[in-house]
Tab-separated table of C-alpha atoms in Angstrom:
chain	number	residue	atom	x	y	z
A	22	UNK	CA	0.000	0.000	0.000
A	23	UNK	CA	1.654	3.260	-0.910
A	24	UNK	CA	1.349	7.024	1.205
A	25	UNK	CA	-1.976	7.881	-1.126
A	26	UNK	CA	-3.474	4.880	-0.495
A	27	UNK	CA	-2.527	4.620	3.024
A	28	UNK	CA	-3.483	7.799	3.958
A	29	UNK	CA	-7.186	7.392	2.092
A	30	UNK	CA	-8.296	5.464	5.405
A	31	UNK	CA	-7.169	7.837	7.902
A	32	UNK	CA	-10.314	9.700	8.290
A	33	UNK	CA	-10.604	11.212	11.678
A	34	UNK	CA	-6.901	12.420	11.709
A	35	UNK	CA	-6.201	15.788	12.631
A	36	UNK	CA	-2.884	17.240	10.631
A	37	UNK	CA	-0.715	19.659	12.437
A	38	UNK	CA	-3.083	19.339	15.785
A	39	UNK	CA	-5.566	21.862	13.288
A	40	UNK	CA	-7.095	20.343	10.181
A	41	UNK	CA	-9.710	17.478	11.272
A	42	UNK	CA	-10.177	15.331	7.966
A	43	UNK	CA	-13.765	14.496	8.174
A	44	UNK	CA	-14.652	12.711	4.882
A	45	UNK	CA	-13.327	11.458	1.531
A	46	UNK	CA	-14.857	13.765	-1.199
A	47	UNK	CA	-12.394	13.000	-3.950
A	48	UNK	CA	-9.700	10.685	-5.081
A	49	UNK	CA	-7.964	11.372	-8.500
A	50	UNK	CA	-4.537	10.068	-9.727
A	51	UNK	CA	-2.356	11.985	-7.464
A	52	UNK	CA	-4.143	13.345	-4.625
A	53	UNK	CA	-7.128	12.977	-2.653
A	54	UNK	CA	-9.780	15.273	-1.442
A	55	UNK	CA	-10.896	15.580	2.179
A	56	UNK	CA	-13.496	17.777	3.337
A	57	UNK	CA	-12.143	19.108	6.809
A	58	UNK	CA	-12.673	21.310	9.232
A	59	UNK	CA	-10.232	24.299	10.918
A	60	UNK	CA	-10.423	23.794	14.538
A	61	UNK	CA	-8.593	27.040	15.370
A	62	UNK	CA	-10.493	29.060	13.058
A	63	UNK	CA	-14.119	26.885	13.195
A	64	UNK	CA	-14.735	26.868	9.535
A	65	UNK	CA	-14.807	23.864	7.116
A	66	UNK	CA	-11.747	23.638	4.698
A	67	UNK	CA	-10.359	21.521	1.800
A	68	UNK	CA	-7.531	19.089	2.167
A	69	UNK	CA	-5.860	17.783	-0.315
A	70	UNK	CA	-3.076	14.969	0.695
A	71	UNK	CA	-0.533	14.073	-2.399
A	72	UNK	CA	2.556	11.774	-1.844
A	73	UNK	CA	5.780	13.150	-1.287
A	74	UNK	CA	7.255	13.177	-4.289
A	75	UNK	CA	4.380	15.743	-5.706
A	76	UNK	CA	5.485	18.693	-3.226
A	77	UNK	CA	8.275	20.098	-5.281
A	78	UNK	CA	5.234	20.281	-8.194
A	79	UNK	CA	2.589	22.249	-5.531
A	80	UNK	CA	5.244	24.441	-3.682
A	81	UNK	CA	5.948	25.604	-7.253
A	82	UNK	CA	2.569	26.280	-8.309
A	83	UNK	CA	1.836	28.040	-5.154
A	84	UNK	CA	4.727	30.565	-5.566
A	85	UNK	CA	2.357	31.555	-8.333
A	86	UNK	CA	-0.886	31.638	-6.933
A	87	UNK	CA	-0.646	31.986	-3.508
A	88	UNK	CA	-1.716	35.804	-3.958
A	89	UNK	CA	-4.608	35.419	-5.674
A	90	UNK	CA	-8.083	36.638	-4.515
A	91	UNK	CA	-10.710	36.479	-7.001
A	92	UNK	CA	-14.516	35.427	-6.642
A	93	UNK	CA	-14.122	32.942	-9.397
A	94	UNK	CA	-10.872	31.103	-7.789
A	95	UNK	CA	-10.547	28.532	-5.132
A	96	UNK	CA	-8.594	30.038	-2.078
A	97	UNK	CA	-5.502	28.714	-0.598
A	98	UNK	CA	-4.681	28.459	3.353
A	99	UNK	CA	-2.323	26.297	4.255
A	100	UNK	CA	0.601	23.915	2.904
A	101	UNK	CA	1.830	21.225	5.335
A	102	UNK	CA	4.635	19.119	4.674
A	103	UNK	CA	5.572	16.070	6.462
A	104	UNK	CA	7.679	13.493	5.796
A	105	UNK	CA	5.796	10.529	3.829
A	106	UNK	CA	3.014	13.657	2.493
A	107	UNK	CA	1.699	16.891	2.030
A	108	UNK	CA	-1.298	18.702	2.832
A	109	UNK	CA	-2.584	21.599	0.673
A	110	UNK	CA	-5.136	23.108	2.651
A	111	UNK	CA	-8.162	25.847	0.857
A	112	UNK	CA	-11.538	26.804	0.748
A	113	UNK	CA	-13.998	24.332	0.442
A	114	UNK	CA	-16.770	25.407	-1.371
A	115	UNK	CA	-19.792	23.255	-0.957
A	116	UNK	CA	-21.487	22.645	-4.986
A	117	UNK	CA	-21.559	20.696	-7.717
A	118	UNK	CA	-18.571	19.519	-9.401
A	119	UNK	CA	-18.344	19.109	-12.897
A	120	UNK	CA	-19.375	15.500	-13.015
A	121	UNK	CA	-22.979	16.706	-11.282
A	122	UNK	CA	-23.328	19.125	-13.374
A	123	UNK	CA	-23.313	16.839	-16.528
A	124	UNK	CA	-25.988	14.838	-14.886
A	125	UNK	CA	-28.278	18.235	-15.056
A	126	UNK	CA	-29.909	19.649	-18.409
A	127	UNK	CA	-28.393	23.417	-17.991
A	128	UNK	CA	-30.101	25.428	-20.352
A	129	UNK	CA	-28.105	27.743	-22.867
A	130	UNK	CA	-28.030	30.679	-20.382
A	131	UNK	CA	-26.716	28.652	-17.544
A	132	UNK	CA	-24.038	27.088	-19.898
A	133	UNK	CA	-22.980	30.328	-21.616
A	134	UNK	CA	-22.636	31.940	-17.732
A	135	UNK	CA	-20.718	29.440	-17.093
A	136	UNK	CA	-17.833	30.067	-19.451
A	137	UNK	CA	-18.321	33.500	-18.790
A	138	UNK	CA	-17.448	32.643	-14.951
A	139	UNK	CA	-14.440	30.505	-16.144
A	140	UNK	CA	-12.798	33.172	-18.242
A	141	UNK	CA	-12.760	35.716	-15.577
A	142	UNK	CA	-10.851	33.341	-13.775
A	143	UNK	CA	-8.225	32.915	-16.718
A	144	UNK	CA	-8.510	36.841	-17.233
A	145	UNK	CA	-7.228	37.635	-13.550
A	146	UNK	CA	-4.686	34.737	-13.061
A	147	UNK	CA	-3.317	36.421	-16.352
A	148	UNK	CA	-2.983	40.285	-15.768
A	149	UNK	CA	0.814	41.816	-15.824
A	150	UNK	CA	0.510	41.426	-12.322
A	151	UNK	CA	0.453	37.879	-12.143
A	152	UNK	CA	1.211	36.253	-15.763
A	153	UNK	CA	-0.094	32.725	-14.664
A	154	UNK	CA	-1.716	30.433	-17.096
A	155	UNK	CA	-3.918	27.634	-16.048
A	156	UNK	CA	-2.814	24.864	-18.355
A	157	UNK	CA	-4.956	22.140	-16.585
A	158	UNK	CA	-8.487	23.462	-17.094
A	159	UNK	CA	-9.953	19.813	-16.988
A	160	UNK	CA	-13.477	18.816	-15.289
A	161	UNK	CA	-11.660	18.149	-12.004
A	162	UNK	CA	-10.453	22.030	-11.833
A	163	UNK	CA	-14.069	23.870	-11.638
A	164	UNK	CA	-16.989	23.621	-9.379
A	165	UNK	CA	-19.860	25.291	-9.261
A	166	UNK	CA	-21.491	26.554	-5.468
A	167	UNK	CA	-25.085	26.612	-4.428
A	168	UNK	CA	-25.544	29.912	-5.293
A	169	UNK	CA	-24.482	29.603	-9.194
A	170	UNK	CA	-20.526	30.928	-8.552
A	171	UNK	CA	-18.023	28.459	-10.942
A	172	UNK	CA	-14.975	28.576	-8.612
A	173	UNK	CA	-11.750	27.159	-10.449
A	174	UNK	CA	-8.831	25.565	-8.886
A	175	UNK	CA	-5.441	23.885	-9.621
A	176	UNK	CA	-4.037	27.038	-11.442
A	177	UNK	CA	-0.311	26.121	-12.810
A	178	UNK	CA	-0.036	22.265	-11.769
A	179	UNK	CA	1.474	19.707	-14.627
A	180	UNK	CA	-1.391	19.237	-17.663
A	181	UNK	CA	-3.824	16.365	-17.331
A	182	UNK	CA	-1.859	15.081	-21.313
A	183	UNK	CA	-4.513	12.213	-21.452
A	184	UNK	CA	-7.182	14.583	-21.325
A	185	UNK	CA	-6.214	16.639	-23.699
A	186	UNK	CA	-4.712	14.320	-26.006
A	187	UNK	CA	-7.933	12.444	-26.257
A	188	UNK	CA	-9.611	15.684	-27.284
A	189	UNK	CA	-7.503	16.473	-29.730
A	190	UNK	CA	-9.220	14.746	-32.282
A	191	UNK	CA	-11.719	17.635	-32.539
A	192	UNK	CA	-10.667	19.019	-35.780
A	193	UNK	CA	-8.497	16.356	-36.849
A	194	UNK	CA	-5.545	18.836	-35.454
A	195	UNK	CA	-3.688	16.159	-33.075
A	196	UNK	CA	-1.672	18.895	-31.578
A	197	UNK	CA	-2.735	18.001	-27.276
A	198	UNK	CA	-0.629	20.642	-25.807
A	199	UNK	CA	1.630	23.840	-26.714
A	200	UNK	CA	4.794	25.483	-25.569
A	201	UNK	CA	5.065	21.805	-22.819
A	202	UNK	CA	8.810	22.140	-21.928
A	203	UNK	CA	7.854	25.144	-20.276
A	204	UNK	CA	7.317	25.254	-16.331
A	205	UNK	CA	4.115	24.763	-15.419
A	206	UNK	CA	1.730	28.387	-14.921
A	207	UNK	CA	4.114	30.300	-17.135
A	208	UNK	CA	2.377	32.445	-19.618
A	209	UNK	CA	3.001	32.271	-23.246
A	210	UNK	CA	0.441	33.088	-26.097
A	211	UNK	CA	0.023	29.466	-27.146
A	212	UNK	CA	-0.798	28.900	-23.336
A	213	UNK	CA	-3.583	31.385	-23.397
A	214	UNK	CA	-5.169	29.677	-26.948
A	215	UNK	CA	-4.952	26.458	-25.028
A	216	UNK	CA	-6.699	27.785	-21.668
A	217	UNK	CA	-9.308	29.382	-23.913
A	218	UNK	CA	-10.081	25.857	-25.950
A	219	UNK	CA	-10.065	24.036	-22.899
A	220	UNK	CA	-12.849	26.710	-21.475
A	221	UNK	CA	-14.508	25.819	-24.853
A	222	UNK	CA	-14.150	21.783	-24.457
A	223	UNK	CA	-15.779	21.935	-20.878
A	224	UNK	CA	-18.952	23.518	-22.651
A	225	UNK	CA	-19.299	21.507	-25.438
A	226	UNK	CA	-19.487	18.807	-23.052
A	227	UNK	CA	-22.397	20.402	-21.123
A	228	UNK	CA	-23.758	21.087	-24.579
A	229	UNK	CA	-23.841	17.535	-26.147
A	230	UNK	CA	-26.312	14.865	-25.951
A	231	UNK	CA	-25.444	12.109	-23.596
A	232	UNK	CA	-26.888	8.977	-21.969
A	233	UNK	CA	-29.438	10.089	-18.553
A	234	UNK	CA	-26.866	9.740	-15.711
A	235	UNK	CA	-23.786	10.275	-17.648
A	236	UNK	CA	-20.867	11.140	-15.486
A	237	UNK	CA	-18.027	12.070	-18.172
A	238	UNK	CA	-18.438	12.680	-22.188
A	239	UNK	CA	-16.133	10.848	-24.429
A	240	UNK	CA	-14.848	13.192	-27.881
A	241	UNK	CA	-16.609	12.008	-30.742
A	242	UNK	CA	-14.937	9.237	-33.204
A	243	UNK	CA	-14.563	11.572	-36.421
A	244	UNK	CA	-14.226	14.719	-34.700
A	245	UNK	CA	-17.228	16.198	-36.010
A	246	UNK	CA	-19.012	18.646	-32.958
A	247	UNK	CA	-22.832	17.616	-32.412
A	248	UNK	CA	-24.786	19.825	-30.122
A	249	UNK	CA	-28.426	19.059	-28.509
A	250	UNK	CA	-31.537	20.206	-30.723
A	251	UNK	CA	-32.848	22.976	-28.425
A	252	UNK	CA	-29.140	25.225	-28.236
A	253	UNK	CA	-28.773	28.352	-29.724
A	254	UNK	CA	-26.628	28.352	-32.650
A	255	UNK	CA	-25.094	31.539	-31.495
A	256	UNK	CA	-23.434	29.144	-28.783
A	257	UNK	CA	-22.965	26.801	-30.861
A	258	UNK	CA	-20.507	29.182	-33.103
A	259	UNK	CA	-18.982	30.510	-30.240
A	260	UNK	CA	-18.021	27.112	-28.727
A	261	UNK	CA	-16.862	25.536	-31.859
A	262	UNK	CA	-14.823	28.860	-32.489
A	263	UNK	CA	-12.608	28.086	-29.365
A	264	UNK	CA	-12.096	24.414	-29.599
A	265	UNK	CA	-11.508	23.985	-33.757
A	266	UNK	CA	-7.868	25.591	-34.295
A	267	UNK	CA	-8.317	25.527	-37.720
A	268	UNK	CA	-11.373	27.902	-37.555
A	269	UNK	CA	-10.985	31.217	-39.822
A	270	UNK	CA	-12.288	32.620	-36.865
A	271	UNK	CA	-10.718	30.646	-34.048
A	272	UNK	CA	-10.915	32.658	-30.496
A	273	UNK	CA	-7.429	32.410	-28.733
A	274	UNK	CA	-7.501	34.443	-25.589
A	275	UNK	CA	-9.942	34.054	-22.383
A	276	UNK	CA	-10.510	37.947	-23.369
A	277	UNK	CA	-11.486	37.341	-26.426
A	278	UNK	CA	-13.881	34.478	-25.546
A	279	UNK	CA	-15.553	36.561	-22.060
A	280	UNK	CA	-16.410	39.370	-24.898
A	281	UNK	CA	-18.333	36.822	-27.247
A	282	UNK	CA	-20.323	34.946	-24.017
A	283	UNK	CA	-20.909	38.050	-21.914
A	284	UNK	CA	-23.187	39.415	-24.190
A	285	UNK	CA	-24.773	36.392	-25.326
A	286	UNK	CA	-25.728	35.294	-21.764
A	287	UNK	CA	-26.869	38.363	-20.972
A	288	UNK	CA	-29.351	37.777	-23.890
A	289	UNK	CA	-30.513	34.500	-22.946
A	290	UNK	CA	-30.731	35.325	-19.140
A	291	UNK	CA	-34.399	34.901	-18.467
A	292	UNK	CA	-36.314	37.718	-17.201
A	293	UNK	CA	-37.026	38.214	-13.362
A	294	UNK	CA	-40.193	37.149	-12.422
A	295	UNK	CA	-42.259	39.285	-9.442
A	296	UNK	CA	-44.651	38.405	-7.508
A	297	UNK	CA	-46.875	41.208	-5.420
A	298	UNK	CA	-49.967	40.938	-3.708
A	299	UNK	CA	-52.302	43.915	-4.247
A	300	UNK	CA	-55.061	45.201	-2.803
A	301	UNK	CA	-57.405	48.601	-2.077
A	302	UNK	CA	-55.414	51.278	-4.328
A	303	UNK	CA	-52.406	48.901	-5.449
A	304	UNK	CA	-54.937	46.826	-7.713
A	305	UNK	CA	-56.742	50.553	-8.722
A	306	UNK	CA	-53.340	51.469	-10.120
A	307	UNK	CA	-52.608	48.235	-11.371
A	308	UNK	CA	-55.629	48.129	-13.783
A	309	UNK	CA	-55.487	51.636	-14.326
A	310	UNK	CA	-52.618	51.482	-16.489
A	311	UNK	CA	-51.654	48.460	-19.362
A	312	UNK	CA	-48.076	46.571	-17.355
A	313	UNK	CA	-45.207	46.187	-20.099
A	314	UNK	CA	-46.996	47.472	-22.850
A	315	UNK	CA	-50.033	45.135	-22.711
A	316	UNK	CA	-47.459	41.645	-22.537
A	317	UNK	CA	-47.202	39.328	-19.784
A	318	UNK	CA	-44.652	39.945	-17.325
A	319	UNK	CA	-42.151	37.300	-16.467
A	320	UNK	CA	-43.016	35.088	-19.867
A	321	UNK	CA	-40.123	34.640	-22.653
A	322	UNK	CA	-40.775	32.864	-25.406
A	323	UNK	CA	-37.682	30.818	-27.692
A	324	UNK	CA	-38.240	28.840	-30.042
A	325	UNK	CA	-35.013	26.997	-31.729
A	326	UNK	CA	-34.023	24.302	-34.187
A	327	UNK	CA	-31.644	21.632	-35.131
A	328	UNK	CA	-27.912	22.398	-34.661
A	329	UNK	CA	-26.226	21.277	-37.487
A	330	UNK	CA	-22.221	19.962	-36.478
A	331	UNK	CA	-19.564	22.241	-37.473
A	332	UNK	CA	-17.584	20.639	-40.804
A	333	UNK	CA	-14.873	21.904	-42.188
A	334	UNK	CA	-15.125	24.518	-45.022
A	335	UNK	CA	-18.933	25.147	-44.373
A	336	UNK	CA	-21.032	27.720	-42.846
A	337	UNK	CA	-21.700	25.982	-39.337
A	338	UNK	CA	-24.557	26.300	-37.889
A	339	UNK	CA	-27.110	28.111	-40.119
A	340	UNK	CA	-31.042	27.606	-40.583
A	341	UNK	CA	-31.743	28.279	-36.539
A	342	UNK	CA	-32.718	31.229	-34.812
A	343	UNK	CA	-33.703	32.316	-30.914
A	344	UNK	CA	-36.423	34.641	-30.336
A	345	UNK	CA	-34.367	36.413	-27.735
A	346	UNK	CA	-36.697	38.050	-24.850
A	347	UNK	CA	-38.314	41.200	-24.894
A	348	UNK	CA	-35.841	44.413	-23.606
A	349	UNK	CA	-38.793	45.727	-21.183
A	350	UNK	CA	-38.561	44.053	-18.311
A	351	UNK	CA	-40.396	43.886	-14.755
A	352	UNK	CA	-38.190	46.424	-13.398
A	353	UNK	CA	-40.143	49.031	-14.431
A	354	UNK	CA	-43.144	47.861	-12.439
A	355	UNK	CA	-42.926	49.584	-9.368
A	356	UNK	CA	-42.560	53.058	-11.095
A	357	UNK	CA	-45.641	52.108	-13.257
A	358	UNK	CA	-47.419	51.310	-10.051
A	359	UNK	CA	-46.025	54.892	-8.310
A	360	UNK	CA	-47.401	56.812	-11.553
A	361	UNK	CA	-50.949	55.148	-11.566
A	362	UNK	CA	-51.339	55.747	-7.619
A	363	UNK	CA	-50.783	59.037	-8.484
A	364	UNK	CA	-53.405	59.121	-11.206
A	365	UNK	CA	-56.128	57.219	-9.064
A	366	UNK	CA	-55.600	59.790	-6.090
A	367	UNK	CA	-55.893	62.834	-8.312
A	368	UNK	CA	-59.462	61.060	-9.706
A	369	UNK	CA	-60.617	60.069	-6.602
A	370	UNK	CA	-59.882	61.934	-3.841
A	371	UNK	CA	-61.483	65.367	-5.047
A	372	UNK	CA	-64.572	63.585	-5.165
A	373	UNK	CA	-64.665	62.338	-2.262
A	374	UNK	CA	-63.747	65.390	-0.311
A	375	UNK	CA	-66.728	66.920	-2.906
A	376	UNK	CA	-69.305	64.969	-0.938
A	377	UNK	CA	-67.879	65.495	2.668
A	378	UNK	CA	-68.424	69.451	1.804
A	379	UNK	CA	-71.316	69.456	0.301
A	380	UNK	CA	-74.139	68.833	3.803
A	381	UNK	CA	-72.011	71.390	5.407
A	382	UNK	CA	-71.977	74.158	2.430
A	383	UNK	CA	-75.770	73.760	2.207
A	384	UNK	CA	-76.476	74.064	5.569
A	385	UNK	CA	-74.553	77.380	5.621
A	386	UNK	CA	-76.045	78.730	2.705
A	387	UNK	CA	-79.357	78.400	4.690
A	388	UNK	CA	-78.295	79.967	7.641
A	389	UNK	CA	-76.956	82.764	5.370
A	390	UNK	CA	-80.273	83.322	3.422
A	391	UNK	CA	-82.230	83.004	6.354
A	392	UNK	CA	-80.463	85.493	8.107
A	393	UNK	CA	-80.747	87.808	5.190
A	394	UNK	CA	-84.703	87.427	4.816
A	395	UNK	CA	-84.451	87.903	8.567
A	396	UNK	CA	-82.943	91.631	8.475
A	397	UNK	CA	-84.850	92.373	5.067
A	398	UNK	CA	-88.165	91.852	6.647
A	399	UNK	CA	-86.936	93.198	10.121
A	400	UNK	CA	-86.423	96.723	8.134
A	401	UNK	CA	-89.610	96.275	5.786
A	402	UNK	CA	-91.766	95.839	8.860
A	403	UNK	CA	-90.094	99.179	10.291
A	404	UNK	CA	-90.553	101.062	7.466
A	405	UNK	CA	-94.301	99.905	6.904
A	406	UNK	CA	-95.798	100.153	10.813
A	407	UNK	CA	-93.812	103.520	11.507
């Protein structure tokens, strides 16, 4: 039994009379993932426990990284080093990893949000102040929290070569990695082309059809891309522009790719939907004015058709479009409501304050014309008997 495999049972331990490892959440090929908890600073952490021989690889990486504070990157703690391992201790982040996520149908907004999240990642961890490249964006670097946040880890470790030789087929290029005498995390331009496909290869996967319950997506046979029926083939063109190199319009920077998906998610993001409860004047003002225009709030309408694969030499991805929703949205409800309360006031409160004075200017009028017939006929009757 070697140090991994030893140290897979140990759960219970505490490391460094701190770190309580409390479960197994993860074993790949050279670590494994604890989740444990911090019982100086009471908070749950990440563990990861490699062999030995791997520190030299993650002290290296973390001379990189171990500045960075983003919202879209895993956060690092602690490294402990003993003799027969190490422990790399970070954030845990309680989600879905990739894995889960295949085994949901995310629609085209959730995918495209996704990349979005990914390439801010890639942008920061590549700004003059830090010059780091990711190089082993596989499905084991990204998860994705309970609120929706894609958090990405294992910036600058040694490339998963496997993984990316077995999708090199896409495109019939056969080229896995570039510039991979380098050291691991340093920045070159073929680097950043390479981050940016492999952004590109984790959404095609999302994207694909795949057995109910699939766990992983193999590359397809001839290299061809295939998307599901109902995605947009803006998407479509945008994912097969950052996997196939030899696309006249291949994307080759995380920049580059952030401005193409920003905008498109923003599209596809589905309008908020409000819920009020009205009653008395609220529902007065409600009817008293048409709410977006005379449509339904909160209802988008798509329709979309077959995504053809991208080939070679063609056109991809023609003869589909999205009926992308409406640019009114429920936001402008409340000053809608605001300007019809307004309205229904000025209508009804003068006449109601019209009837409250109206017994009260009557009976005043009568006391003044009785009073005058009084003093009339008080002065006739002098003038008549005297």
């Amino acid at each position: 039994m070697n140090n991994l495999e030893r140290l897979m049972v140990e759960t219970g331990r505490v490391i460094q009379r701190r770190y309580l490892l409390q479960r197994l959440v993860k074993q790949g090929q050279i670590c494994a993932v604890y989740q444990g908890f911090d019982q100086v600073l009471q908070r749950p952490v990440a563990v990861k426990v490699a062999a030995a021989e791997q520190t030299a690889t993650y002290r290296a990486a973390l001379r990189l990284t171990s500045q960075f504070a983003h919202p879209n990157i895993i956060g690092v703690y602690d490294l402990i080093i003993e003799p027969d391992a190490f422990y790399l201790v970070q954030e845990y982040v309680d989600g879905d990893d990739f894995s889960t996520l295949l085994q949901t149908q995310l629609t085209p907004y959730q995918v495209a949000d996704f990349g979005v999240q990914v390439c801010r990642a890639l942008m920061y961890a590549g700004t003059p102040s830090h010059k780091v490249c990711h190089g082993d964006l596989t499905p084991a670097s990204v998860i994705r929290d309970r609120s929706g946040l894609v958090r990405v880890s294992n910036f600058a470790l040694p490339s998963d070569t496997n993984y990316f030789t077995t999708w090199s087929v896409i495109g019939n290029d056969g080229r896995a990695l570039a510039d991979a005498q380098l050291p691991w995390g340093q920045l070159t331009d073929e680097r950043r082309a390479d981050d940016a496909r492999a952004v590109g290869l984790l959404l095609y996967q999302t994207l694909t059809a795949r057995t109910p319950g699939a766990v992983s997506v193999e590359p397809p046979a001839d290299g061809r891309l295939r998307f599901q029926r109902n995605v947009p083939p803006e998407l479509c063109n945008i994912v097969a522009r950052a996997i196939v190199r030899q696309h006249p319009q291949y994307i080759t920077t995380a920049e580059a790719l952030y401005a193409e998906l920003k905008p498109l998610a923003e599209a596809l993001e589905p309008p908020i939907v409000v819920t009020t409860s009205m009653t008395g004047m609220d529902e007065l003002a409600a009817r008293s004015q048409p709410l977006m225009g005379g449509q339904m709030a909160g209802v988008a309408v798509r329709e979309t058709g077959a995504a053809a694969p991208f080939t070679e030499g063609h056109a991809p991805f023609t003869g589909m479009e999205a009926a992308l929703p409406s640019s009114a949205t429920v936001a402008d409800l409340p000053a809608k409501l605001a300007t019809a309360r307004q309205a229904a006031y000025a209508q009804v409160a003068p006449a109601g304050q019209e009837r409250k004075l109206n017994l009260p200017v009557l009976i005043g009028l009568g006391l003044a014309l009785f009073a005058i017939f009084f003093i009339v006929g008080f002065f006739l009757s002098r003038a008549v008997f005297h």
